Structures are given as C-alpha cells and as structure tokens.
mmCIF file of C-alpha atoms in Angstrom:
data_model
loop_
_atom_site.group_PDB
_atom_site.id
_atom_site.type_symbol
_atom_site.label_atom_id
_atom_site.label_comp_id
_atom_site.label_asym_id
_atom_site.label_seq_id
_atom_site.Cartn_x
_atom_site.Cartn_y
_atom_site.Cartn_z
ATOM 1 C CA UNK A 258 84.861 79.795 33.096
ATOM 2 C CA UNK A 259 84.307 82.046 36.504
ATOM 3 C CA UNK A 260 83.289 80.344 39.553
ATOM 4 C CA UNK A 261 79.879 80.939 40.961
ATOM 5 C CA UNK A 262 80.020 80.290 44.818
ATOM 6 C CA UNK A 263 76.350 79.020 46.473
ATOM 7 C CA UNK A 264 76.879 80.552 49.430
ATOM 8 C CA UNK A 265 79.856 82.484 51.561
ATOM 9 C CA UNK A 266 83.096 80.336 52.085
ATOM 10 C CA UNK A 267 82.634 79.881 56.084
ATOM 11 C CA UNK A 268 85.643 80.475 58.272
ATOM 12 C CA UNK A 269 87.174 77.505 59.597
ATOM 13 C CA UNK A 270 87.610 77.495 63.298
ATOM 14 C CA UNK A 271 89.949 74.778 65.446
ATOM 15 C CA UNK A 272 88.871 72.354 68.280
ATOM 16 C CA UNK A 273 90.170 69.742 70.145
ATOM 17 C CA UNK A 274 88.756 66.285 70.281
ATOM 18 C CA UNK A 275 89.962 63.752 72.488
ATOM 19 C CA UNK A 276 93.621 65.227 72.316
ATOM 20 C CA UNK A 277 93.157 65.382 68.307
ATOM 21 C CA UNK A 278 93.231 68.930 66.680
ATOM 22 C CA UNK A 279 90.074 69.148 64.393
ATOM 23 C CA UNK A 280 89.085 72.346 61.829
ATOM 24 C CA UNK A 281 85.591 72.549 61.413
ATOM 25 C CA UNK A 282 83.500 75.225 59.400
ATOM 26 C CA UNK A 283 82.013 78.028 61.625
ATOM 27 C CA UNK A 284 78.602 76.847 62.962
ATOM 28 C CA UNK A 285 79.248 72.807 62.476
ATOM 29 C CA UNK A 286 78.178 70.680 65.374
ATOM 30 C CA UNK A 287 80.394 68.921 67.569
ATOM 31 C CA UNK A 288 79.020 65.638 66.491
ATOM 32 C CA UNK A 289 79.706 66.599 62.897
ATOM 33 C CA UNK A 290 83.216 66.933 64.289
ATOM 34 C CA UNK A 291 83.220 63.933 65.855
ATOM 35 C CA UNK A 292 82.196 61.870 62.761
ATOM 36 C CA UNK A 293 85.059 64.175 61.170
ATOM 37 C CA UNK A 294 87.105 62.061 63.128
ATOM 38 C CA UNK A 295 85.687 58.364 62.996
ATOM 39 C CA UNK A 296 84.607 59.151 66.047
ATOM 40 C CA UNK A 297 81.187 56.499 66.624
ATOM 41 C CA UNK A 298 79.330 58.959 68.834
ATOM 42 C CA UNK A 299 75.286 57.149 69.400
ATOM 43 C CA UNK A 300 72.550 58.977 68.340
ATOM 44 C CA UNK A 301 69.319 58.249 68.577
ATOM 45 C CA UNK A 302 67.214 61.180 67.936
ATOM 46 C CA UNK A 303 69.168 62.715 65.271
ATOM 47 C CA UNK A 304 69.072 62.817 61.933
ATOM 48 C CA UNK A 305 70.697 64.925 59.321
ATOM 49 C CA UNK A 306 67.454 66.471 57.721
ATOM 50 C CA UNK A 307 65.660 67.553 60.855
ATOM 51 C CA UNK A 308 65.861 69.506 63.574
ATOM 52 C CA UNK A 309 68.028 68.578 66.475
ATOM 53 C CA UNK A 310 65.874 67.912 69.141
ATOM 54 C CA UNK A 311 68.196 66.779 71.841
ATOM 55 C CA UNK A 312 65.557 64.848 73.087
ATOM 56 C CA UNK A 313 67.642 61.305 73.696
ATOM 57 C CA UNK A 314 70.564 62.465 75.505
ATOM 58 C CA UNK A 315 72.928 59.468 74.525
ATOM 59 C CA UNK A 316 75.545 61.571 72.273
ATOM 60 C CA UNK A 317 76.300 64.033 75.176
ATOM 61 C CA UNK A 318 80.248 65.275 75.188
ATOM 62 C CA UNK A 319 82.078 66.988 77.651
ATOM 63 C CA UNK A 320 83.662 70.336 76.979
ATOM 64 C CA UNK A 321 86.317 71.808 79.203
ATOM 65 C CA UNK A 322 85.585 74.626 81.693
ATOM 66 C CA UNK A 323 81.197 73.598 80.656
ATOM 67 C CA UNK A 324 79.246 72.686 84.363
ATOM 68 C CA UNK A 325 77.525 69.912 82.481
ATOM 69 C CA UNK A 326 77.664 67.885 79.675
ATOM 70 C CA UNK A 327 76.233 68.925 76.320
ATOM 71 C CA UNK A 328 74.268 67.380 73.315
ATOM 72 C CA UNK A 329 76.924 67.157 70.500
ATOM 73 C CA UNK A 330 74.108 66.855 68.032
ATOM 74 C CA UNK A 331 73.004 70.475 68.743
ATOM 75 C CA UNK A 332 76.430 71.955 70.110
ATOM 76 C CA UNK A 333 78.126 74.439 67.696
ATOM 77 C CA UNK A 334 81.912 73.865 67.860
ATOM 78 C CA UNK A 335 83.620 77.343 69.109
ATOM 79 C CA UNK A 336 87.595 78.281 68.830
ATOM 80 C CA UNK A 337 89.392 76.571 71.062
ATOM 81 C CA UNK A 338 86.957 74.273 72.541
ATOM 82 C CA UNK A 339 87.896 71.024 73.983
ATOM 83 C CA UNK A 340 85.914 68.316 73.938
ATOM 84 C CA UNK A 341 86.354 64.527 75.564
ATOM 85 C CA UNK A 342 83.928 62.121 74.179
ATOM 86 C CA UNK A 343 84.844 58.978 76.197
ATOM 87 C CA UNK A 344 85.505 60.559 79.691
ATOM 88 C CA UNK A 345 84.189 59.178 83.029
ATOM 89 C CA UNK A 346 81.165 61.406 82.839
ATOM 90 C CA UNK A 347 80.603 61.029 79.292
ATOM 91 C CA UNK A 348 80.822 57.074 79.489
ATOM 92 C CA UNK A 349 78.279 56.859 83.230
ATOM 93 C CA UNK A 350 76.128 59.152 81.269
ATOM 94 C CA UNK A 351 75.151 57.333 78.182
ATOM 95 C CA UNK A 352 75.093 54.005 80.190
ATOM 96 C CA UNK A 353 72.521 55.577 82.504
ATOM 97 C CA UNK A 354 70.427 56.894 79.620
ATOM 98 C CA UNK A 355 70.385 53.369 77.587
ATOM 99 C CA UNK A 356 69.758 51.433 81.157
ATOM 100 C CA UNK A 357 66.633 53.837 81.602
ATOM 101 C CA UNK A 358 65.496 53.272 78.372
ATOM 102 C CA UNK A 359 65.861 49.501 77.720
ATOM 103 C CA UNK A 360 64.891 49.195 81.428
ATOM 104 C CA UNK A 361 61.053 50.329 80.206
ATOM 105 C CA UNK A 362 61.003 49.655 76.347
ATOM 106 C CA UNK A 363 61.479 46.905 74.472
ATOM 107 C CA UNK A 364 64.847 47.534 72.471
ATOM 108 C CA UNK A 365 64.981 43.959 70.694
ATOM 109 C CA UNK A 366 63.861 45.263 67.703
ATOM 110 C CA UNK A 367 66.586 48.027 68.407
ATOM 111 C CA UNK A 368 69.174 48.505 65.332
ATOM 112 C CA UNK A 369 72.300 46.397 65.998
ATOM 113 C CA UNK A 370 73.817 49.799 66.843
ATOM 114 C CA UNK A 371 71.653 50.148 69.876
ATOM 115 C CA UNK A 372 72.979 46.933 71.249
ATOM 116 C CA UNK A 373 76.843 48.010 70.436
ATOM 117 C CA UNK A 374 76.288 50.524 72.356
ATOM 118 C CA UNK A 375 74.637 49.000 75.432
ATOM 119 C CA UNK A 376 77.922 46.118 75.080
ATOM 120 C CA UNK A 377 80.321 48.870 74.888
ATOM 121 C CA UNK A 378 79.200 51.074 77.888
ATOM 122 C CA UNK A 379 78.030 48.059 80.097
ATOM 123 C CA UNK A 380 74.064 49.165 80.211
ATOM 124 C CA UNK A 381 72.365 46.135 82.562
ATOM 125 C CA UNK A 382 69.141 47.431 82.454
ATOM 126 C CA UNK A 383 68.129 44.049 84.382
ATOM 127 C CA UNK A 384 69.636 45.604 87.797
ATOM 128 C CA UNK A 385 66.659 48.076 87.589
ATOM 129 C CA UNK A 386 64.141 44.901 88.312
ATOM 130 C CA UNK A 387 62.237 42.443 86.306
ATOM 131 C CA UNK A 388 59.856 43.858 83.753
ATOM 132 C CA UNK A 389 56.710 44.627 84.942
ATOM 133 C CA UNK A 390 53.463 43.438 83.520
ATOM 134 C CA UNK A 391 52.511 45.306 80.820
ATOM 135 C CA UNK A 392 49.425 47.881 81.317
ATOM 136 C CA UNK A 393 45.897 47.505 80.256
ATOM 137 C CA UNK A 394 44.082 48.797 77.495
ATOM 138 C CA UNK A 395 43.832 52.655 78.667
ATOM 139 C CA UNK A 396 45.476 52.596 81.437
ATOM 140 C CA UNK A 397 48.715 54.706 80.344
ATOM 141 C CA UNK A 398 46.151 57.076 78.721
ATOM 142 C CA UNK A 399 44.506 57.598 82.201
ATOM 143 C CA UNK A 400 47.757 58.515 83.898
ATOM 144 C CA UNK A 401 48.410 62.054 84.566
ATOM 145 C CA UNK A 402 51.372 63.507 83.034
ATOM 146 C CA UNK A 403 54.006 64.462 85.650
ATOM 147 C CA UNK A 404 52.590 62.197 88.353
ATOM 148 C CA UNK A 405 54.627 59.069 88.024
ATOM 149 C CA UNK A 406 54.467 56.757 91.537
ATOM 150 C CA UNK A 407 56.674 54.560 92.338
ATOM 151 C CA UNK A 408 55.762 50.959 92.265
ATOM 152 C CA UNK A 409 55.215 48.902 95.255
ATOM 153 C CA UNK A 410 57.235 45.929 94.318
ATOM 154 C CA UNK A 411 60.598 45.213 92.627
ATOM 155 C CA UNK A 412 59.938 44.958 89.027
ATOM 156 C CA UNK A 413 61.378 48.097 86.691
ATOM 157 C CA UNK A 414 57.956 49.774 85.294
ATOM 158 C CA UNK A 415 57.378 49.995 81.793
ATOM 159 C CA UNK A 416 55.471 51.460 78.932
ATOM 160 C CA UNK A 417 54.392 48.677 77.578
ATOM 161 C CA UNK A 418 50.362 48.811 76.444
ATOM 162 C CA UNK A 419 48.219 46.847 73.607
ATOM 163 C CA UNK A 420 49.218 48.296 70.046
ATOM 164 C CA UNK A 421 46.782 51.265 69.255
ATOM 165 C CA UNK A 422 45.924 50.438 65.644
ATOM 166 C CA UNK A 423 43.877 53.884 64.695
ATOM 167 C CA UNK A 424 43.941 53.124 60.930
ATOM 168 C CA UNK A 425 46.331 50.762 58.134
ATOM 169 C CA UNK A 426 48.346 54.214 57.980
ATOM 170 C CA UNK A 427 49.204 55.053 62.129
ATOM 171 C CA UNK A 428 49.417 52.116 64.205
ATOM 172 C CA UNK A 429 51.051 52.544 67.504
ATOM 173 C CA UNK A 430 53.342 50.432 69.462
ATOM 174 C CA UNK A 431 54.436 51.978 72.648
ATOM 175 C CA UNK A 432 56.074 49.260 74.130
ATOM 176 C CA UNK A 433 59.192 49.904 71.556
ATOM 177 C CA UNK A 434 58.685 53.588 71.576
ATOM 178 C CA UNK A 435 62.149 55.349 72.486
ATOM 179 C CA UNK A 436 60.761 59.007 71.958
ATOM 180 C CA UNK A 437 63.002 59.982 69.530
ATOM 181 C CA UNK A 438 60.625 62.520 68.073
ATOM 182 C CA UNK A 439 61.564 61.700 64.274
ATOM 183 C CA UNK A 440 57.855 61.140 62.825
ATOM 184 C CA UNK A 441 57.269 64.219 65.027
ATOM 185 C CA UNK A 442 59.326 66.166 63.400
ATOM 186 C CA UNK A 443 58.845 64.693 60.135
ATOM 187 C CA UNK A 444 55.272 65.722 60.314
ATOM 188 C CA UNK A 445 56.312 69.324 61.384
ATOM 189 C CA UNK A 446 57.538 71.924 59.312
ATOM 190 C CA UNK A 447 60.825 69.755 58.633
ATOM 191 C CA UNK A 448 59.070 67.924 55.970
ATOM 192 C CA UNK A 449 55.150 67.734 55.398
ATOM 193 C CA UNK A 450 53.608 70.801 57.718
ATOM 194 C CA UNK A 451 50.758 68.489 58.767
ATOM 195 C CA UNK A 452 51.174 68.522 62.257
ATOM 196 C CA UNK A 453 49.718 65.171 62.406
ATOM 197 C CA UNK A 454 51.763 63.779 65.205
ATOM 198 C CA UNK A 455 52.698 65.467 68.495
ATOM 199 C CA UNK A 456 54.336 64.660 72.027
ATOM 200 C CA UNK A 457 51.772 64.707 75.224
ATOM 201 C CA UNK A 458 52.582 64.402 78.615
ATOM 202 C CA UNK A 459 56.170 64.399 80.684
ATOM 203 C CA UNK A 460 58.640 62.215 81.697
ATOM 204 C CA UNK A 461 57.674 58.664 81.968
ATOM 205 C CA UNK A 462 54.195 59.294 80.655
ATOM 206 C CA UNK A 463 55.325 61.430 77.566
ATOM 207 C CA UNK A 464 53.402 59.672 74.505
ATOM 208 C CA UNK A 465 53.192 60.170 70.453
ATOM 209 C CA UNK A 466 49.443 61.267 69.965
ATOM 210 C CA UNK A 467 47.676 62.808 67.193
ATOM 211 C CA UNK A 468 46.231 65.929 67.962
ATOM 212 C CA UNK A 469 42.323 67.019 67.598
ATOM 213 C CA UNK A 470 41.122 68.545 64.374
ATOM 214 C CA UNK A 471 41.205 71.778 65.907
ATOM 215 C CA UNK A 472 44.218 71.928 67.376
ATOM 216 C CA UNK A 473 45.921 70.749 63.750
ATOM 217 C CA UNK A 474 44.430 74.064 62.811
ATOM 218 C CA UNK A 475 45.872 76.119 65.461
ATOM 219 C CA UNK A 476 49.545 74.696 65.464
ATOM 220 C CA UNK A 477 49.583 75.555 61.475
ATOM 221 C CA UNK A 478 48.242 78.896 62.244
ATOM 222 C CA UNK A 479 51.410 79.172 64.240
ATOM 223 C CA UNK A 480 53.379 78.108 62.080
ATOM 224 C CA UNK A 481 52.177 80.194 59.313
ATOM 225 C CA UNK A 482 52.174 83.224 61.829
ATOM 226 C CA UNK A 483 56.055 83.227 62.646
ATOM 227 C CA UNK A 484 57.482 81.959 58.883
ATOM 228 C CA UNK A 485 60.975 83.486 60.046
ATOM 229 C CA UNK A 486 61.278 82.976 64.168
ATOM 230 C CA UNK A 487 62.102 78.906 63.745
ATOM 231 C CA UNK A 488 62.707 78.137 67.116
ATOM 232 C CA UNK A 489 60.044 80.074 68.533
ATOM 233 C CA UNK A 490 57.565 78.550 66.550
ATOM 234 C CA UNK A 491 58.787 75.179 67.055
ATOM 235 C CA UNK A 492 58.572 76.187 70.954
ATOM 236 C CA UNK A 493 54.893 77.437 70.761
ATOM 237 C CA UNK A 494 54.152 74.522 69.212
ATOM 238 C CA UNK A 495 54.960 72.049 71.231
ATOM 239 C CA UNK A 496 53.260 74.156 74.178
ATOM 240 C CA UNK A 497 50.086 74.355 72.414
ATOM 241 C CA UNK A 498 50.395 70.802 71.706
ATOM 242 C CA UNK A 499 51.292 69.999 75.189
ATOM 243 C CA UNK A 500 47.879 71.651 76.176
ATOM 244 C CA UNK A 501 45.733 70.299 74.012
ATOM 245 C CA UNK A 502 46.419 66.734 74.646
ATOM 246 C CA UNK A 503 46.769 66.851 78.227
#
C-alpha cells in the first residue's frame, strides 16, 4: 500500500522556551509551543477554530532581542527564537490586563481558569476602587467612542448596564462582557458568514452590536469581493463596521 500525504511534510524548526529546547513545525504559534510543553499559558480570546484576534492580551510572551511583548496566540515560532513565558514583564503584564478587566466586568461567572489565573499572578482588581454604580438604561449607548472621562470620585468605572434582551435568540449582558470577540468571529467568515454581530466603539466603550440591515449587506459584499486577501477583508470589515455603528 503507497502512502498518500494530505499536504507537504513541514520543516521542523527549534526554539527555546523557558530554557527548554522545543521543535515545532514551520508556521506553529508560540502558544502551540507552549502547550507543547505543559506550559498553562491564559487565553481568553483564542480558540483553535478561529481567527486569532489578539484582542485580550493575557497570553503575551517575551522573546529575546523583541522591544515589546508579543501575543503567543498569533506569534509564529522562528529558528532560534527564545521565548520566557513567566518573566517580570510577562508576569506585571497579564496581572495588569486581568486587574483592568475584572476591575470593570463582572468575572464571577468567569471559568475557574479565569480565577487561577488572577490567584496565580496576584490581580487585586479592588485597589482600582469600589465598583461603581452600574449605568442606566442607554446611557453606555450615548457615550461617544474614544471619549472616556475620568470619574470624579474613587470608585473603578464599569460597564455594567440593564441586559439588552433584543429577541429569545441575542440577549445581551454587558456587565460580564470581556470582549473576547468569539461570537464575532463565529458569525464572520470563520463559521456562518452572517455578519450578524460586530464590535463598535474603542477602548472602554467598545460594545458587541448587531449591525443595520444594510450594512449586513455591505460587509458580505466585502467579503465576497476579496475571497482570497483574508486579512484584508477581515480588516475592511471591521472598519466598515466600525463606521456604521458609530
């Protein structure tokens, strides 16, 4: 019997992980790497089937001779890289990003992983203030994206906001939001091509909406326009959407 090969062996190409040697196939991510290794790296936007949007910014590694730290869920691995994965910078990092986020969402619903993590790398989002009230019915809607203020008091500001209950299908709970951008993605052209959810606004005021009827229409049409030019299609869609929700 002759062997029928799916697709090209890939070279194998040699990193090092926290002192440990690790080959890898050519284009494999540094957190596949890392899980390679039994390596727990946190993830919270990721998932296997979708696109990495490096949106979360808790699995972020350092590489050697790199100014800044970089997403291992998106990272390729390249010969003779050297990663640490529980440096200094890699450790203040990931505690700053779960203190931000548990600081403004409600993470008690959280997997049990969440709270590991925020155990392991000491996040006390409490030293950010005491929750503030949460907002009114359309108040967050009202805000303008990009213009966060301050607040005058103490308390640490949040996103909390009545549940938005559109339909028995898409009911939305911001207050335990984390933005990970999976049902965005999962409505994109990683699974169903619908479009039906997007991301509107920036920073602090970033929300999951659903676009307008037209603008369904248009981000399919640019979809359908650029079949082959993934990442610039992904790009010019979440520009249009961007625009059309404000």
């Amino acid at each position: 019997m002759s062997t029928v090969f799916l697709e090209a062996p890939k070279r194998l190409v040699d990193i090092t992980v926290d002192g440990a040697t690790v080959r890898v196939p050519e284009g494999a991510t540094l957190l596949e790497a890392c899980r390679q290794q039994g390596i727990d790296t946190p993830t919270l936007c990721y998932l296997e089937n979708l696109t990495p949007v490096n949106a979360c910014r808790v699995c972020m590694v350092e590489v050697e001779k790199s100014r800044t730290l970089v997403p291992a869920c998106s990272r390729r691995a390249e010969p003779g890289m050297v990663v640490h994965t529980d440096s200094e910078r890699v450790r203040t990092s990931r505690r700053m990003v779960l203190e931000f986020l548990a600081s403004s969402v409600d993470v008690s619903l959280a997997s049990s992983d969440v709270r590991r993590w925020m155990e392991r790398y000491g996040a006390d989002p409490s030293r950010y203030g005491d929750p503030a009230p949460p907002h009114g019915a359309g108040e967050r809607d009202a805000a303008r994206p990009g213009e966060h203020h301050p607040r005058e008091d103490s308390a640490a500001d949040t996103i909390a906001q009545p549940v938005k209950v559109d339909n028995g299908s898409y009911v939305r709970d911001y207050s335990r939001c984390i933005l990970c951008y999976k049902c965005v993605e999962a409505c994109g052209e990683d699974a169903q091509n619908t479009f039906a959810i997007a991301v509107a606004g920036r920073g602090f005021h970033r929300v999951r909406r659903r676009p307008a009827r037209l603008g369904v229409r248009l981000l399919r049409q640019l979809h359908r326009g650029v079949p082959d030019r993934r990442a610039d299609v992904q790009e010019r869609v979440r520009h249009a959407a961007g625009r059309l929700l404000g």
